[in-house]
């Protein structure tokens, strides 16, 4: 396989920001993966696993190691288990194309996760979620290579340790695994999840009859909502939501309510609530539509940072820190990043 040198990473991320990778490999099959990781071991290089680059911010200095661009593309139906169809997909398969295929085949489970950018291999890493669904509920197993030892291992759903926007693969022990393919358990018949507020409102406003709400219709609704709310990647550089929604103690939330009676919340387990960070950034800190030169906050979503042209990585980081500080000053909440700094 061909290992390239000094490749600009800007073109490989949706933020369209970042310096060069010292080494870069297109990984199209397991042999490529084994060769590339052996090269990194021999040269003692750090590894960055890259999918669609839609959840990372690469430093202006670039990456002084080997980038593995995951391009393993197989999709296979692996039979049935407990009444569900097991479908596996290679790490490099484009996520939304895969979701479209499952919906076309009448398989339930991924429809609410339509139009999320990126690849299948990255979906388990932060347990992607949207519109009331999380990918953890459809994952059967994850096959990954330990790049320190070269050993391939299959993780069960439980072993992935999924939680809100995180998993084992985000921990220091999990970082040495390159996800090769993911197995999904999808139902031929299933309940459609339409109770999430944005979807329920859409159905009501557009007068959609219950009988019209099919699997494909749910996908279409999610796509329509997302297209209106989120920036078009062809037009803006962005990595989507920059911060996670903070989860705080109910008692903390009650104190905040005295000061901000309109602050929304969602239940998040015993004695905990989730606060929509976008509401805080917009209503308490006034960041929606904020702009400084080529960096700013998207006009329709205060969680989304945008590169309007030639922004540097450092400028995005400075704006993110400014937002963290403003939220802390108003609420004492410390926002956690969803986007990973490389
Ligand atoms: C407009 C927009 C909207 C978005 N909306 C959502 C949303 O609704 N919900 C949501 O959860 N996310 C959302 N995201 C974030 C992003 O789409 C997801 O996190 C997606 O899964 C990232 O996929 P990727 O292939 O681009 O990963 P990358 O950005 O390339 O990588 C992300 C992380 O995963 C690791 N990684 C990637 N592939 C592998 C692999 N094969 N093995 C091991 N590690 C790997 C990388 O090292 C990195 O740490 C959005 C992003 C954008 C730009």
Coordinates of C-alpha atoms and ligand atoms in Angstrom, one line a residue:
X1 CA 0.0 0.0 0.0
X2 CA 1.0 3.6 -0.6
X3 CA 1.8 5.8 2.4
X4 CA 1.7 9.4 1.3
X5 CA 3.6 12.3 3.0
X6 CA 2.7 15.8 4.0
X7 CA -0.9 15.7 3.0
X8 CA -3.1 18.7 3.8
X9 CA -5.9 17.7 6.2
X10 CA -8.1 20.7 5.5
X11 CA -9.7 18.9 2.6
X12 CA -10.5 15.9 4.8
X13 CA -12.5 17.7 7.5
X14 CA -15.9 19.4 7.3
X15 CA -14.5 22.4 9.2
X16 CA -12.0 22.8 6.3
X17 CA -9.3 23.8 8.8
X18 CA -6.0 22.3 9.7
X19 CA -2.4 21.7 8.8
X20 CA -0.7 18.7 7.2
X21 CA -0.3 15.1 8.2
X22 CA 3.3 13.8 8.2
X23 CA 2.1 10.5 6.8
X24 CA -1.3 9.5 5.3
X25 CA -2.8 6.2 4.2
X26 CA -6.1 5.3 2.5
X27 CA -7.2 2.1 4.2
X28 CA -9.4 0.2 1.8
X29 CA -9.3 -3.3 3.4
X30 CA -7.8 -5.2 6.4
X31 CA -4.5 -5.8 4.6
X32 CA -4.0 -2.1 4.2
X33 CA -4.9 -1.6 7.9
X34 CA -2.3 -4.2 9.0
X35 CA 0.4 -2.8 6.7
X36 CA -0.2 0.8 7.8
X37 CA -0.3 0.1 11.5
X38 CA 2.9 -2.0 11.2
X39 CA 4.5 1.0 9.5
X40 CA 3.4 3.2 12.4
X41 CA 4.7 0.7 15.0
X42 CA 8.0 0.4 13.3
X43 CA 8.4 4.2 13.1
X44 CA 6.9 4.8 16.5
X45 CA 4.3 7.2 15.1
X46 CA 1.1 8.3 16.7
X47 CA -2.0 7.3 14.8
X48 CA -5.1 9.4 13.9
X49 CA -8.1 7.4 12.6
X50 CA -10.1 9.6 10.3
X51 CA -13.6 9.0 8.9
X52 CA -15.4 11.9 7.3
X53 CA -13.7 14.4 9.5
X54 CA -17.0 15.8 10.7
X55 CA -16.4 15.8 14.4
X56 CA -12.8 17.0 14.7
X57 CA -10.9 20.2 14.6
X58 CA -7.3 19.7 13.3
X59 CA -4.6 22.1 14.6
X60 CA -3.0 24.6 12.3
X61 CA 0.3 22.8 12.9
X62 CA -1.2 19.6 11.5
X63 CA -0.6 16.0 12.8
X64 CA 3.0 14.7 13.2
X65 CA 2.1 11.0 12.8
X66 CA 0.2 8.7 10.5
X67 CA -3.4 9.4 9.5
X68 CA -5.5 6.3 8.6
X69 CA -8.4 7.4 6.3
X70 CA -11.0 4.6 6.7
X71 CA -12.3 3.5 3.3
X72 CA -13.5 -0.1 4.0
X73 CA -16.8 -0.2 2.1
X74 CA -18.5 -3.6 2.4
X75 CA -22.1 -3.9 3.5
X76 CA -23.3 -7.4 4.2
X77 CA -26.5 -9.0 5.6
X78 CA -25.3 -11.5 8.2
X79 CA -28.6 -13.4 8.8
X80 CA -31.1 -13.1 11.7
X81 CA -30.8 -13.1 15.5
X82 CA -33.8 -12.9 17.9
X83 CA -36.1 -11.9 15.1
X84 CA -33.8 -9.1 13.9
X85 CA -31.7 -8.8 10.7
X86 CA -28.0 -8.4 11.3
X87 CA -26.4 -6.0 8.8
X88 CA -22.7 -5.2 9.0
X89 CA -21.0 -2.3 7.3
X90 CA -17.4 -1.4 6.8
X91 CA -16.0 1.6 8.7
X92 CA -15.6 3.7 5.6
X93 CA -19.3 3.4 4.5
X94 CA -20.9 6.8 4.4
X95 CA -23.4 6.9 7.3
X96 CA -26.4 8.5 5.7
X97 CA -26.1 6.3 2.5
X98 CA -26.1 3.3 4.9
X99 CA -29.2 4.6 6.7
X100 CA -31.0 5.2 3.4
X101 CA -30.3 1.6 2.4
X102 CA -31.7 0.1 5.7
X103 CA -34.8 2.2 5.3
X104 CA -35.2 1.1 1.6
X105 CA -35.0 -2.5 2.9
X106 CA -37.8 -1.8 5.5
X107 CA -35.4 -2.2 8.4
X108 CA -36.1 -0.2 11.5
X109 CA -33.7 1.3 14.0
X110 CA -31.6 4.0 12.2
X111 CA -34.2 6.2 10.6
X112 CA -34.1 9.0 13.3
X113 CA -30.3 9.2 12.7
X114 CA -30.7 10.2 9.1
X115 CA -28.5 12.9 7.5
X116 CA -25.8 12.8 10.2
X117 CA -22.5 13.4 8.4
X118 CA -19.6 11.0 8.7
X119 CA -18.9 7.3 8.4
X120 CA -20.2 4.0 9.9
X121 CA -16.9 3.5 11.8
X122 CA -17.2 6.7 13.7
X123 CA -20.9 6.2 14.7
X124 CA -20.1 4.0 17.8
X125 CA -17.2 6.3 18.9
X126 CA -19.4 9.0 20.3
X127 CA -22.6 7.0 20.2
X128 CA -24.2 9.3 17.7
X129 CA -27.7 10.5 18.5
X130 CA -30.5 12.7 17.3
X131 CA -34.2 13.2 17.5
X132 CA -34.7 10.8 20.4
X133 CA -32.5 8.0 19.1
X134 CA -29.0 6.8 19.9
X135 CA -27.0 4.4 17.7
X136 CA -26.2 2.2 20.7
X137 CA -29.8 0.8 20.6
X138 CA -29.1 -0.7 17.1
X139 CA -25.5 -1.9 17.5
X140 CA -24.9 -5.6 17.9
X141 CA -21.1 -5.7 17.8
X142 CA -18.1 -3.7 16.8
X143 CA -15.0 -5.3 15.2
X144 CA -11.8 -3.4 15.8
X145 CA -8.0 -3.8 15.5
X146 CA -5.7 -3.0 18.4
X147 CA -3.0 -1.0 16.6
X148 CA -0.5 -1.6 19.3
X149 CA -0.6 -5.4 19.0
X150 CA -2.2 -5.9 15.6
X151 CA -4.9 -8.2 17.2
X152 CA -8.5 -7.9 15.9
X153 CA -11.3 -8.2 18.5
X154 CA -15.1 -8.2 18.4
X155 CA -16.8 -6.1 21.1
X156 CA -20.4 -6.9 22.2
X157 CA -22.7 -3.9 22.6
X158 CA -22.2 -4.1 26.4
X159 CA -18.4 -4.1 26.1
X160 CA -18.7 -0.8 24.1
X161 CA -19.8 0.9 27.3
X162 CA -22.1 3.4 25.4
X163 CA -23.4 6.5 27.2
X164 CA -24.5 10.0 26.1
X165 CA -22.1 11.0 23.2
X166 CA -19.4 8.6 24.4
X167 CA -18.2 5.0 24.5
X168 CA -15.2 2.8 25.4
X169 CA -13.6 4.0 22.1
X170 CA -13.3 7.5 23.5
X171 CA -11.4 6.4 26.7
X172 CA -7.6 6.1 26.8
X173 CA -7.8 2.3 26.7
X174 CA -10.2 2.4 23.7
X175 CA -8.2 4.9 21.7
X176 CA -5.8 2.2 20.5
X177 CA -8.6 0.5 18.5
X178 CA -9.4 1.1 14.9
X179 CA -13.0 0.2 14.1
X180 CA -13.1 -2.0 11.0
X181 CA -16.8 -2.8 10.8
X182 CA -20.0 -2.5 12.8
X183 CA -22.8 -5.0 13.1
X184 CA -26.4 -3.6 13.5
X185 CA -29.5 -5.5 14.6
X186 CA -32.5 -4.1 12.8
X187 CA -36.1 -5.0 13.1
X188 CA -38.4 -5.8 10.1
X189 CA -41.3 -4.4 12.1
X190 CA -40.9 -1.8 14.7
X191 CA -42.5 1.1 16.5
X192 CA -41.6 4.4 14.9
X193 CA -40.2 7.0 17.3
X194 CA -42.1 10.2 16.6
X195 CA -42.6 11.6 20.1
X196 CA -39.4 13.7 20.1
X197 CA -40.7 17.3 20.2
X198 CA -39.3 18.5 16.8
X199 CA -40.8 15.5 15.0
X200 CA -44.1 15.6 16.9
X201 CA -44.4 19.4 16.1
X202 CA -43.6 18.8 12.4
X203 CA -46.3 16.1 12.1
X204 CA -48.9 18.5 13.8
X205 CA -47.9 21.6 11.8
X206 CA -47.9 19.7 8.5
X207 CA -51.2 17.9 9.3
X208 CA -49.7 14.5 8.6
X209 CA -52.1 11.7 9.2
X210 CA -51.1 8.7 11.4
X211 CA -51.5 6.3 8.4
X212 CA -49.0 8.3 6.4
X213 CA -46.2 7.9 9.0
X214 CA -44.1 5.1 7.5
X215 CA -40.4 4.3 8.0
X216 CA -39.5 6.3 4.9
X217 CA -41.7 9.2 6.1
X218 CA -39.9 9.4 9.4
X219 CA -36.6 9.6 7.5
X220 CA -38.0 12.3 5.2
X221 CA -39.2 14.3 8.2
X222 CA -35.9 14.1 10.0
X223 CA -34.1 15.2 6.8
X224 CA -36.4 18.1 6.3
X225 CA -36.0 19.3 9.9
X226 CA -32.2 19.0 9.8
X227 CA -31.9 20.7 6.4
X228 CA -33.7 23.8 7.8
X229 CA -31.8 23.9 11.1
X230 CA -28.3 22.9 10.3
X231 CA -25.7 24.6 7.9
X232 CA -25.2 23.1 4.5
X233 CA -21.6 21.7 4.4
X234 CA -21.1 22.8 0.8
X235 CA -21.6 26.4 2.0
X236 CA -20.0 26.5 5.5
X237 CA -17.1 24.8 7.3
X238 CA -18.5 23.3 10.5
X239 CA -18.4 20.1 12.7
X240 CA -22.0 20.4 13.8
X241 CA -22.8 20.8 17.6
X242 CA -19.6 21.9 19.2
X243 CA -20.6 21.2 22.8
X244 CA -22.6 18.4 24.5
X245 CA -25.8 19.2 26.4
X246 CA -24.7 19.4 30.1
X247 CA -26.2 17.0 32.6
X248 CA -26.5 18.6 36.0
X249 CA -28.1 17.7 39.4
X250 CA -31.8 18.4 39.7
X251 CA -31.0 20.6 42.8
X252 CA -28.6 22.8 40.7
X253 CA -31.3 23.1 38.0
X254 CA -33.9 24.2 40.6
X255 CA -31.5 26.9 41.8
X256 CA -31.0 28.1 38.2
X257 CA -34.8 28.2 37.7
X258 CA -35.1 30.9 40.4
X259 CA -32.9 33.1 38.2
X260 CA -34.0 31.9 34.7
X261 CA -37.6 30.6 35.0
X262 CA -37.8 29.8 31.3
X263 CA -34.8 27.4 31.3
X264 CA -35.8 24.1 29.6
X265 CA -34.7 20.7 30.7
X266 CA -35.1 17.0 29.9
X267 CA -34.9 14.1 32.4
X268 CA -31.5 12.4 32.5
X269 CA -31.7 9.6 35.0
X270 CA -32.2 9.8 38.8
X271 CA -31.8 13.3 40.2
X272 CA -30.2 14.5 37.0
X273 CA -31.5 16.7 34.2
X274 CA -30.1 17.6 30.8
X275 CA -30.0 21.3 29.8
X276 CA -30.1 22.2 26.1
X277 CA -26.8 24.1 25.7
X278 CA -28.1 25.9 22.6
X279 CA -30.8 27.5 24.7
X280 CA -28.3 28.8 27.2
X281 CA -25.9 30.0 24.5
X282 CA -28.7 31.8 22.7
X283 CA -31.0 33.1 25.4
X284 CA -28.5 33.8 28.2
X285 CA -25.3 34.6 26.3
X286 CA -26.6 35.9 23.0
X287 CA -24.3 33.8 20.8
X288 CA -26.7 32.8 18.0
X289 CA -25.4 34.5 14.8
X290 CA -22.4 36.0 16.6
X291 CA -19.4 36.6 14.3
X292 CA -15.7 37.6 14.6
X293 CA -14.0 37.8 11.2
X294 CA -14.1 34.3 9.6
X295 CA -15.4 32.5 12.7
X296 CA -18.8 32.6 14.2
X297 CA -22.0 30.8 15.4
X298 CA -24.6 29.6 13.0
X299 CA -27.6 31.9 12.7
X300 CA -30.2 29.1 13.3
X301 CA -28.3 27.0 15.9
X302 CA -26.2 28.5 18.8
X303 CA -24.4 25.2 19.3
X304 CA -22.8 25.2 15.9
X305 CA -19.5 27.0 15.3
X306 CA -18.8 28.0 11.7
X307 CA -15.7 28.7 9.5
X308 CA -17.0 31.3 7.1
X309 CA -13.9 31.2 4.9
X310 CA -10.3 31.0 6.1
X311 CA -10.6 30.7 9.8
X312 CA -7.6 29.2 11.7
X313 CA -8.0 26.4 14.2
X314 CA -6.8 28.7 17.0
X315 CA -9.6 31.2 16.2
X316 CA -12.3 28.5 16.5
X317 CA -10.7 27.4 19.8
X318 CA -10.7 31.0 21.1
X319 CA -14.3 31.5 20.3
X320 CA -15.2 28.1 21.9
X321 CA -13.4 29.2 25.1
X322 CA -15.2 32.5 25.1
X323 CA -18.5 30.6 24.9
X324 CA -17.5 28.2 27.7
X325 CA -16.5 31.2 29.9
X326 CA -19.8 33.0 29.2
X327 CA -21.9 30.0 30.1
X328 CA -19.9 29.4 33.3
X329 CA -20.3 33.0 34.3
X330 CA -24.1 32.9 33.8
X331 CA -24.9 29.4 35.2
X332 CA -21.8 27.9 36.8
X333 CA -22.1 25.1 34.2
X334 CA -18.9 24.1 32.5
X335 CA -19.7 23.1 28.9
X336 CA -17.9 20.0 27.6
X337 CA -16.8 19.8 24.0
X338 CA -18.3 17.2 21.6
X339 CA -15.8 18.1 18.8
X340 CA -12.4 16.5 19.3
X341 CA -9.2 18.6 19.0
X342 CA -6.4 16.9 17.0
Ligands
LIG1 C1 -23.6 19.5 10.2 C2 -23.3 18.4 11.2 C3 -24.3 17.8 11.9 C4 -24.1 16.8 12.9 N1 -25.1 16.2 13.6 C5 -24.9 15.3 14.5 C6 -25.9 14.7 15.2 O1 -27.1 15.0 15.0 N2 -25.6 13.7 16.2 C7 -24.4 13.3 16.4 O2 -24.2 12.5 17.3 N3 -23.3 13.9 15.7 C8 -23.5 14.8 14.8 N4 -22.5 15.4 14.1 C9 -21.1 15.0 14.4 C10 -20.6 13.9 13.4 O3 -21.3 13.8 12.2 C11 -20.6 12.5 14.0 O4 -19.8 12.5 15.2 C12 -20.0 11.4 13.1 O5 -20.2 10.2 13.7 C13 -18.5 11.7 12.8 O6 -18.1 10.8 11.8 P1 -16.8 11.0 11.0 O7 -16.6 9.8 10.1 O8 -16.8 12.3 10.2 O9 -15.7 11.0 12.1 P2 -14.4 11.8 12.3 O10 -14.7 13.3 12.5 O11 -13.5 11.5 11.2 O12 -13.8 11.2 13.6 C14 -14.5 11.5 14.8 C15 -13.8 10.6 15.9 O13 -14.0 9.3 15.7 C16 -12.7 8.6 15.5 N5 -12.9 7.6 14.4 C17 -13.4 7.8 13.2 N6 -13.5 6.6 12.5 C18 -13.0 5.7 13.4 C19 -12.8 4.3 13.2 N7 -13.0 3.6 12.1 N8 -12.2 3.6 14.3 C20 -11.9 4.3 15.4 N9 -12.1 5.6 15.6 C21 -12.6 6.3 14.6 C22 -11.7 9.7 15.1 O14 -10.4 9.3 15.5 C23 -12.3 10.8 16.0 O15 -11.9 10.7 17.3 C24 -22.7 16.4 13.1 C25 -21.7 17.0 12.4 C26 -22.0 18.0 11.4 C27 -20.9 18.5 10.6

